[in-house]
Amino acid sequence: MIRNTAQSYGAPARLLHWLTALLIFSAIALGLYAETLPRDSEAAAATLRTIYSAHKTIGVATFFVALIRILWALTQAKPVSLHPDRKLETLAAELVHWALYGAMLIMPASGWVSHAAEAGFAPILWPFGQGLPFVPQSETVAHAATGIHKLSALVLYAAIAFHVLGAFKHVLIDRDETLARMTRGTVAGPLLQRPVPHFVAPIAALLLWAAVIVTVLFGPQPGAAPTTAPGTAPAATAATESGWQVTQGNLGFTVTQMGAAVTGQLPNWTAAIDYDPATGTGTVTVNIDTTTLSLGSVTDQAKGADFFDTANHPGATFTATIARTDGTAHEATGTLTLRGVEVPLTLPFTLTLEGDTATMSGQVALDRRAFGMGAAFPDESTVGFAVTVDVALSATHR
Ligand code: HEM
Ligand code: HEM
């Protein structure tokens, strides 16, 4: 049977139900697992990136499956409750269903907005870009969307718990066909009109989701810390917590081509940062995905064997120790591995602290020949030797 009736779910409705359930359980498992992973080394950052990429890709898939599911449900009859006389139970079940429908859209949408608003994290594994129209690159937007994502997860857990317990209650206590209707497509249920006006449950679920969003956007900000003067450390926490989470960043580079400056971007990278504001020292490991680099009209040439050689070297790494030199001035001294070639590099940068947020920016000039890049262009007439790298990021103390 394809179509739903008042007493049964058709095959598409059942397939879409179990597919969304599978996708949502996978997204939750990966999201929670990622939270437990360490973030303190190059290998850890790579694992984290893989897990988050899987989480985001499954999440985005959930969004589209949920859209299809909802559009399909709108064209179908909604099977009635098996016990419409139990008004409160029926209302509770419907409220949970509508809360779940909301979660199917709000969970992926909030995650997606937070991803699109912050640069440089584990990418969604698809070819349609990482941004979203109308979503600016903004830490504030990313922070709010992440807040909604996390609070919605709690509502989702509660809704799933009630929903699954309810399903088991129908099997074990009522011993009725409620679960069989959703698994085998069994036809069951009274030939009745709906006992509960069907707008009560959806409106209650709508209010619930509105409350979640309002709480995050306008409620107290638990993360807000008292501001300290730039350059000074929140001394009480500095010694124990040295991990930083990058919230926003940009990694760009500029080359001279035929005498004109051309600027490119490396949009995907992760940075594992340890920094103690009290001493101004720390370590940093940046893993850069070179396969997603862009350099105007010569992107493909830049990725080619003569330059970044992304087919053989899809990643570049910078590992360094950080030292404060004076006031906000710092240096990261270490090694840049690019095209498999290791070159010592010192990146001078400024770092200012405001509350829990550190903002850094720096610039360094490299010589492409040091990495064996552009051997076919031995002089500077077509491609200059110097490559200027600009890096800027904000990070918050975790
Ligand atoms: C059905 C869809 C989704 C579900 C059920 C889901 C669930 C979760 C869960 C349970 C967490 C852990 C939250 C916590 O520790 O409190 C999480 C974190 C996260 N999710 Fe999702 N997610 C979904 C879709 C997405 C999508 C589509 C993206 C991005 C494209 C995304 C990005 C993230 C990010 C970046 C975090 C880490 C937040 C942080 O700790 O800062 N999620 N998600
Ligand atoms: C082990 C997990 C699950 C079980 C055993 C289960 C079971 C069921 C059953 C038996 C029904 C039919 C209820 C009825 O006929 O009145 C149902 C409906 C529904 N389920 Fe689930 N479910 C599970 C997971 C999920 C998840 C993860 C979601 C979404 C996040 C979900 C969303 C829904 C929705 C929205 C409906 C209402 C369908 C409609 O009539 O429009 N379920 N589920």
Coordinates of C-alpha atoms and ligand atoms in Angstrom, one line a residue:
M1 CA 0.0 0.0 0.0
I2 CA 1.4 3.4 -1.0
R3 CA -1.1 5.8 0.6
N4 CA -2.0 6.2 4.2
T5 CA -5.5 5.7 5.3
A6 CA -7.1 6.7 8.6
Q7 CA -6.1 3.3 9.9
S8 CA -2.8 2.6 8.3
Y9 CA 0.6 4.0 7.3
G10 CA 1.5 3.3 3.6
A11 CA 5.0 2.1 2.6
P12 CA 6.5 5.5 1.9
A13 CA 5.4 6.9 5.2
R14 CA 6.9 3.9 7.1
L15 CA 10.1 4.0 5.0
L16 CA 10.6 7.7 5.7
H17 CA 9.8 7.3 9.4
W18 CA 12.5 4.6 9.9
L19 CA 15.0 6.4 7.6
T20 CA 14.7 9.6 9.6
A21 CA 14.9 7.6 12.9
L22 CA 18.1 6.0 11.6
L23 CA 19.7 9.3 10.4
I24 CA 18.8 11.1 13.7
F25 CA 20.2 8.3 15.9
S26 CA 23.4 8.3 13.8
A27 CA 23.7 12.1 14.0
I28 CA 23.1 12.1 17.8
A29 CA 25.7 9.3 18.3
L30 CA 28.3 11.1 16.3
G31 CA 27.5 14.5 17.9
L32 CA 27.9 13.1 21.4
Y33 CA 30.9 11.0 20.5
A34 CA 32.7 14.1 19.1
E35 CA 32.1 15.9 22.4
T36 CA 34.1 13.2 24.2
L37 CA 37.1 13.3 21.9
P38 CA 40.4 15.0 22.8
R39 CA 41.4 18.1 20.9
D40 CA 45.0 18.4 21.8
S41 CA 47.1 17.0 19.0
E42 CA 47.3 16.8 15.2
A43 CA 46.0 13.3 15.1
A44 CA 43.2 14.1 17.5
A45 CA 42.2 17.1 15.4
A46 CA 42.1 15.0 12.2
T47 CA 39.8 12.4 13.9
L48 CA 37.6 15.1 15.3
R49 CA 37.3 16.6 11.8
T50 CA 36.3 13.2 10.3
I51 CA 33.6 12.6 13.0
Y52 CA 32.2 16.1 12.6
S53 CA 32.2 15.9 8.8
A54 CA 30.2 12.7 9.1
H55 CA 27.9 14.3 11.7
K56 CA 27.3 17.3 9.5
T57 CA 26.8 15.3 6.3
I58 CA 24.3 12.9 8.0
G59 CA 22.6 16.0 9.5
V60 CA 22.2 17.7 6.2
A61 CA 20.9 14.5 4.7
T62 CA 18.4 14.3 7.6
F63 CA 17.1 17.8 6.7
F64 CA 16.3 16.9 3.2
V65 CA 14.8 13.5 4.1
A66 CA 12.7 15.3 6.8
L67 CA 11.5 17.8 4.2
I68 CA 10.4 15.0 1.8
R69 CA 8.8 13.2 4.7
I70 CA 6.8 16.3 5.8
L71 CA 5.7 17.1 2.3
W72 CA 4.6 13.5 1.8
A73 CA 2.7 13.5 5.1
L74 CA 0.9 16.7 4.1
T75 CA -0.6 14.9 1.1
Q76 CA -1.6 11.9 3.2
A77 CA -4.3 10.9 5.7
K78 CA -3.1 10.9 9.3
P79 CA -3.9 7.6 10.9
V80 CA -6.1 8.0 14.0
S81 CA -5.1 6.9 17.5
L82 CA -6.0 3.3 18.4
H83 CA -7.6 4.6 21.6
P84 CA -9.1 8.0 20.8
D85 CA -11.2 7.7 24.0
R86 CA -8.0 8.2 26.0
K87 CA -7.9 11.9 25.3
L88 CA -4.9 12.9 27.3
E89 CA -2.7 10.1 26.1
T90 CA -3.7 10.8 22.5
L91 CA -2.9 14.5 22.9
A92 CA 0.5 13.7 24.6
A93 CA 1.4 11.3 21.7
E94 CA 0.5 13.9 19.1
L95 CA 2.4 16.6 20.9
V96 CA 5.5 14.4 20.9
H97 CA 5.0 13.7 17.2
W98 CA 4.8 17.4 16.4
A99 CA 7.8 18.0 18.6
L100 CA 9.7 15.4 16.7
Y101 CA 8.6 16.9 13.3
G102 CA 10.0 20.2 14.6
A103 CA 13.3 18.6 15.8
M104 CA 13.8 17.1 12.3
L105 CA 14.1 20.5 10.9
I106 CA 15.4 22.6 13.7
M107 CA 18.3 20.3 14.7
P108 CA 19.8 20.2 11.2
A109 CA 19.0 23.8 10.4
S110 CA 20.6 25.2 13.5
G111 CA 23.7 23.0 13.0
W112 CA 23.9 24.0 9.4
V113 CA 23.6 27.8 10.2
S114 CA 26.3 27.5 12.9
H115 CA 28.6 25.7 10.4
A116 CA 28.0 28.2 7.7
A117 CA 28.6 31.2 10.0
E118 CA 32.1 30.0 11.1
A119 CA 34.9 29.4 8.8
G120 CA 37.5 26.7 8.8
F121 CA 35.9 23.6 10.3
A122 CA 35.2 20.1 9.3
P123 CA 33.4 20.4 6.0
I124 CA 30.0 18.9 4.9
L125 CA 31.0 16.1 2.5
W126 CA 29.3 17.3 -0.6
P127 CA 30.1 19.5 -3.6
F128 CA 27.6 22.3 -3.0
G129 CA 29.7 24.6 -0.9
Q130 CA 29.9 25.2 2.8
G131 CA 28.1 28.5 3.2
L132 CA 24.4 29.3 3.2
P133 CA 22.9 32.3 1.5
F134 CA 21.9 35.0 4.0
V135 CA 24.1 33.5 6.7
P136 CA 27.0 35.9 7.4
Q137 CA 30.4 34.8 8.6
S138 CA 29.8 35.9 12.2
E139 CA 30.8 34.5 15.6
T140 CA 27.6 35.9 17.1
V141 CA 25.4 34.0 14.6
A142 CA 27.4 30.8 15.0
H143 CA 27.2 31.1 18.8
A144 CA 23.5 31.6 18.8
A145 CA 22.9 28.7 16.3
T146 CA 25.1 26.4 18.3
G147 CA 23.1 27.4 21.5
I148 CA 19.9 26.4 19.7
H149 CA 21.5 23.2 18.4
K150 CA 22.5 22.1 21.9
L151 CA 19.3 23.1 23.7
S152 CA 17.2 21.5 20.9
A153 CA 19.2 18.3 21.4
L154 CA 17.8 18.1 25.0
V155 CA 14.2 18.6 23.7
L156 CA 14.9 15.9 21.1
Y157 CA 16.2 13.4 23.7
A158 CA 13.1 14.0 25.8
A159 CA 10.7 13.6 22.8
I160 CA 12.5 10.4 21.6
A161 CA 12.3 9.0 25.2
F162 CA 8.6 9.6 25.5
H163 CA 8.0 8.4 21.9
V164 CA 9.9 5.2 22.3
L165 CA 8.6 4.5 25.7
G166 CA 5.1 5.1 24.3
A167 CA 5.7 2.6 21.5
F168 CA 6.9 0.0 24.0
K169 CA 3.9 0.7 26.2
H170 CA 1.6 -0.1 23.3
V171 CA 3.4 -3.4 22.7
L172 CA 3.9 -4.5 26.3
I173 CA 0.9 -3.1 28.2
D174 CA -1.8 -2.3 25.7
R175 CA -0.7 -5.2 23.4
D176 CA -2.2 -3.3 20.5
E177 CA -1.2 -2.7 16.9
T178 CA 0.3 0.7 17.2
L179 CA 3.9 -0.4 16.5
A180 CA 2.8 -2.9 13.9
R181 CA 1.1 -0.1 12.0
M182 CA 4.5 1.6 11.7
T183 CA 6.6 -1.5 11.1
R184 CA 4.5 -4.0 9.1
G185 CA 1.9 -1.5 7.9
T186 CA -0.9 -3.3 9.8
V187 CA -4.4 -1.8 9.3
A188 CA -5.8 -1.1 12.8
G189 CA -7.8 1.6 14.6
P190 CA -11.4 2.7 15.0
L191 CA -13.4 4.2 12.2
L192 CA -13.9 7.4 14.1
Q193 CA -13.5 11.1 13.6
R194 CA -10.5 12.6 15.4
P195 CA -11.4 13.1 19.0
V196 CA -8.9 15.8 19.8
P197 CA -9.1 19.0 17.7
H198 CA -6.0 18.5 15.6
F199 CA -4.6 22.0 16.1
V200 CA -4.0 21.7 19.8
A201 CA -0.9 19.4 19.6
P202 CA 0.8 21.2 16.7
I203 CA 0.3 24.6 18.3
A204 CA 1.7 23.3 21.6
A205 CA 4.7 21.9 19.8
L206 CA 5.2 25.2 18.0
L207 CA 5.1 27.1 21.3
L208 CA 7.7 24.6 22.7
W209 CA 10.1 25.2 19.8
A210 CA 9.5 29.0 20.0
A211 CA 10.4 28.8 23.7
V212 CA 13.6 27.0 22.9
I213 CA 14.7 29.6 20.4
V214 CA 13.7 32.5 22.5
T215 CA 15.5 31.1 25.5
V216 CA 18.7 30.8 23.6
L217 CA 18.5 34.2 21.8
F218 CA 17.2 36.3 24.6
G219 CA 17.9 34.3 27.8
P220 CA 20.8 34.7 30.1
Q221 CA 24.2 34.0 28.5
P222 CA 26.0 31.4 30.6
G223 CA 29.1 31.8 28.5
A224 CA 29.5 35.5 29.1
A225 CA 32.5 36.1 31.2
P226 CA 33.7 39.3 32.8
T227 CA 36.0 41.2 30.5
T228 CA 39.6 41.6 31.3
A229 CA 41.9 44.1 29.8
P230 CA 43.6 43.1 26.6
G231 CA 46.8 41.2 27.2
T232 CA 46.0 40.2 30.7
A233 CA 45.0 36.7 31.7
P234 CA 42.0 35.4 33.6
A235 CA 44.5 34.3 36.1
A236 CA 42.4 31.8 38.0
T237 CA 41.7 29.7 35.0
A238 CA 44.8 30.2 33.0
A239 CA 46.9 27.5 34.6
T240 CA 44.4 24.7 34.5
E241 CA 42.6 25.3 31.2
S242 CA 44.8 26.0 28.2
G243 CA 42.6 24.6 25.4
W244 CA 41.1 27.0 22.9
Q245 CA 38.3 26.5 20.4
V246 CA 38.6 28.5 17.2
T247 CA 35.2 30.2 16.5
Q248 CA 36.1 32.1 13.4
G249 CA 39.0 32.4 11.1
N250 CA 40.5 33.1 7.8
L251 CA 43.5 31.7 6.1
G252 CA 44.5 33.6 2.9
F253 CA 47.5 34.0 0.7
T254 CA 48.6 36.4 -2.0
V255 CA 50.9 35.7 -5.0
T256 CA 52.0 38.0 -7.7
Q257 CA 51.0 36.7 -11.1
M258 CA 52.1 38.7 -14.2
G259 CA 52.9 41.6 -11.9
A260 CA 49.4 41.7 -10.4
A261 CA 48.5 40.5 -6.8
V262 CA 46.1 37.5 -6.7
T263 CA 44.6 36.5 -3.4
G264 CA 43.5 33.0 -2.6
Q265 CA 41.8 31.2 0.3
L266 CA 42.3 28.0 2.2
P267 CA 38.8 27.6 3.6
N268 CA 39.2 24.3 5.4
W269 CA 41.5 23.9 8.4
T270 CA 41.5 23.1 12.0
A271 CA 43.7 24.6 14.7
A272 CA 44.5 22.8 18.0
I273 CA 45.7 25.6 20.3
D274 CA 47.2 25.5 23.7
Y275 CA 47.9 28.9 25.1
D276 CA 48.4 30.1 28.6
P277 CA 47.6 33.9 28.7
A278 CA 49.5 34.1 32.0
T279 CA 52.9 33.3 30.5
G280 CA 52.1 34.1 26.9
T281 CA 53.4 30.6 25.8
G282 CA 51.8 27.7 24.2
T283 CA 51.7 25.4 21.2
V284 CA 49.6 25.3 18.0
T285 CA 49.0 22.7 15.3
V286 CA 47.2 23.8 12.2
N287 CA 46.0 21.2 9.7
I288 CA 45.1 22.6 6.4
D289 CA 43.1 20.9 3.7
T290 CA 44.8 22.1 0.5
T291 CA 42.3 20.4 -1.8
T292 CA 39.7 23.1 -1.2
L293 CA 42.0 26.0 -1.9
S294 CA 40.8 28.7 -4.3
L295 CA 43.0 31.1 -6.3
G296 CA 40.7 33.0 -8.7
S297 CA 40.9 31.8 -12.2
V298 CA 44.1 29.8 -11.6
T299 CA 42.7 27.5 -8.9
D300 CA 43.2 24.4 -10.9
Q301 CA 46.7 25.3 -11.8
A302 CA 47.5 26.1 -8.2
K303 CA 46.3 22.6 -7.1
G304 CA 48.3 21.0 -9.9
A305 CA 51.5 18.9 -9.6
D306 CA 53.7 21.9 -10.1
F307 CA 52.3 23.9 -7.2
F308 CA 50.3 22.5 -4.2
D309 CA 50.1 19.1 -5.8
T310 CA 46.9 18.4 -3.9
A311 CA 46.4 15.0 -5.5
N312 CA 49.5 13.7 -3.7
H313 CA 49.5 16.1 -0.8
P314 CA 46.0 16.9 0.2
G315 CA 47.1 18.4 3.5
A316 CA 49.6 20.9 4.9
T317 CA 50.5 21.2 8.6
F318 CA 52.0 23.9 10.7
T319 CA 53.2 22.9 14.2
A320 CA 54.8 25.6 16.4
T321 CA 55.5 26.8 19.8
I322 CA 54.0 30.2 20.8
A323 CA 56.0 32.8 22.7
R324 CA 55.0 36.4 23.6
T325 CA 57.6 38.8 22.5
D326 CA 56.2 42.1 23.8
G327 CA 52.7 43.2 24.8
T328 CA 50.3 41.8 22.2
A329 CA 53.2 40.7 19.9
H330 CA 53.8 37.0 19.7
E331 CA 55.7 34.5 17.6
A332 CA 54.8 31.0 16.5
T333 CA 58.1 29.2 15.7
G334 CA 57.9 25.8 14.1
T335 CA 57.7 23.9 10.9
L336 CA 55.4 24.2 7.9
T337 CA 55.0 21.0 6.0
L338 CA 53.6 21.7 2.5
R339 CA 53.9 19.4 -0.5
G340 CA 55.6 17.0 1.9
V341 CA 58.5 19.4 2.3
E342 CA 59.3 20.6 5.8
V343 CA 60.4 24.2 6.2
P344 CA 61.1 26.0 9.4
L345 CA 58.8 29.0 9.8
T346 CA 58.3 31.8 12.3
L347 CA 54.9 33.5 12.1
P348 CA 54.8 36.9 13.9
F349 CA 51.3 37.7 15.1
T350 CA 49.4 39.9 17.5
L351 CA 47.0 38.4 20.0
T352 CA 44.5 40.4 22.1
L353 CA 42.4 38.9 24.8
E354 CA 39.0 40.1 25.8
G355 CA 37.3 38.0 28.4
D356 CA 37.3 34.5 27.1
T357 CA 38.0 35.4 23.6
A358 CA 41.4 35.7 21.9
T359 CA 41.8 37.4 18.6
M360 CA 45.0 36.9 16.6
S361 CA 46.2 38.0 13.2
G362 CA 49.5 37.6 11.5
Q363 CA 51.3 37.7 8.2
V364 CA 54.3 36.0 6.9
A365 CA 56.1 35.8 3.6
L366 CA 57.2 32.4 2.2
D367 CA 59.3 31.7 -0.8
R368 CA 57.6 29.1 -3.1
R369 CA 60.9 27.7 -4.2
A370 CA 61.6 26.5 -0.7
F371 CA 58.7 24.0 -1.2
G372 CA 59.7 23.1 -4.7
M373 CA 56.7 25.0 -6.1
G374 CA 56.6 26.2 -9.6
A375 CA 59.8 24.7 -11.0
A376 CA 58.4 25.4 -14.5
F377 CA 58.5 29.1 -13.6
P378 CA 62.1 29.6 -12.6
D379 CA 62.0 33.4 -12.7
E380 CA 59.4 35.9 -11.4
S381 CA 58.1 37.1 -14.7
T382 CA 54.9 34.9 -14.6
V383 CA 54.7 33.9 -10.9
G384 CA 56.5 35.8 -8.1
F385 CA 58.6 33.9 -5.6
A386 CA 57.0 35.4 -2.6
V387 CA 53.8 34.1 -1.2
T388 CA 52.3 36.2 1.6
V389 CA 50.2 34.3 4.0
D390 CA 47.6 36.1 6.1
V391 CA 46.0 34.4 9.0
A392 CA 43.4 35.8 11.4
L393 CA 41.2 33.9 14.0
S394 CA 39.2 34.3 17.1
A395 CA 39.2 31.5 19.7
T396 CA 37.5 31.1 23.0
H397 CA 38.7 29.4 26.1
R398 CA 37.1 26.1 26.8
Ligands
HEM1 C1 19.4 15.5 12.6 C2 20.3 16.4 12.7 C3 21.3 16.6 13.8 C4 21.2 16.1 15.1 C5 20.2 15.2 15.7 C6 22.4 16.7 15.7 C7 22.8 16.4 17.0 C8 23.9 16.9 17.7 C9 24.3 16.6 19.0 C10 23.5 15.6 19.9 C11 25.4 17.3 19.3 C12 26.1 17.3 20.6 C13 25.5 18.5 21.4 C14 26.0 18.6 22.8 O1 27.1 18.2 23.1 O2 25.3 19.3 23.6 C15 25.7 18.1 18.1 C16 26.8 18.9 18.0 C17 27.1 19.6 16.9 N1 26.5 19.5 15.7 FE1 24.8 18.5 15.3 N2 23.1 17.5 14.9 C18 22.4 17.5 13.7 C19 22.8 18.1 12.5 C20 23.9 18.9 12.4 C21 24.3 19.6 11.2 C22 23.5 19.5 9.8 C23 25.4 20.3 11.4 C24 26.2 21.2 10.5 C25 26.2 21.2 9.2 C26 25.8 20.1 12.8 C27 26.8 20.6 13.5 C28 27.2 20.4 14.8 C29 28.3 21.0 15.4 C30 29.3 22.0 14.8 C31 28.3 20.5 16.8 C32 29.2 20.9 17.9 C33 28.7 22.0 18.7 C34 29.6 22.4 19.7 O3 29.9 21.6 20.6 O4 30.1 23.6 19.6 N3 24.8 19.2 13.3 N4 24.8 17.8 17.2
HEM2 C1 13.1 3.1 18.1 C2 12.6 4.3 17.7 C3 11.2 4.5 17.3 C4 10.1 3.8 17.4 C5 9.9 2.4 18.1 C6 9.0 4.6 16.8 C7 7.7 4.2 16.7 C8 6.7 4.9 16.2 C9 5.3 4.4 16.0 C10 4.8 3.1 16.5 C11 4.6 5.4 15.4 C12 3.1 5.4 15.1 C13 2.3 6.1 16.1 C14 0.8 6.0 15.8 O1 0.4 5.2 15.0 O2 0.1 6.8 16.5 C15 5.5 6.5 15.2 C16 5.1 7.7 14.6 C17 5.9 8.8 14.5 N1 7.3 8.8 14.8 FE1 8.4 7.3 15.5 N2 9.5 5.7 16.4 C18 10.8 5.8 16.6 C19 11.7 6.8 16.4 C20 11.4 8.0 15.9 C21 12.3 9.1 15.7 C22 13.7 9.2 16.0 C23 11.5 10.2 15.2 C24 11.9 11.5 14.8 C25 12.8 12.3 15.3 C26 10.1 9.7 15.0 C27 9.1 10.5 14.6 C28 7.8 10.0 14.5 C29 6.7 10.9 14.1 C30 6.8 12.4 13.7 C31 5.5 10.1 14.0 C32 4.1 10.5 13.7 C33 3.8 10.1 12.3 C34 2.5 10.7 11.8 O3 1.5 10.1 12.1 O4 2.5 11.8 11.2 N3 10.1 8.4 15.5 N4 6.7 6.2 15.6

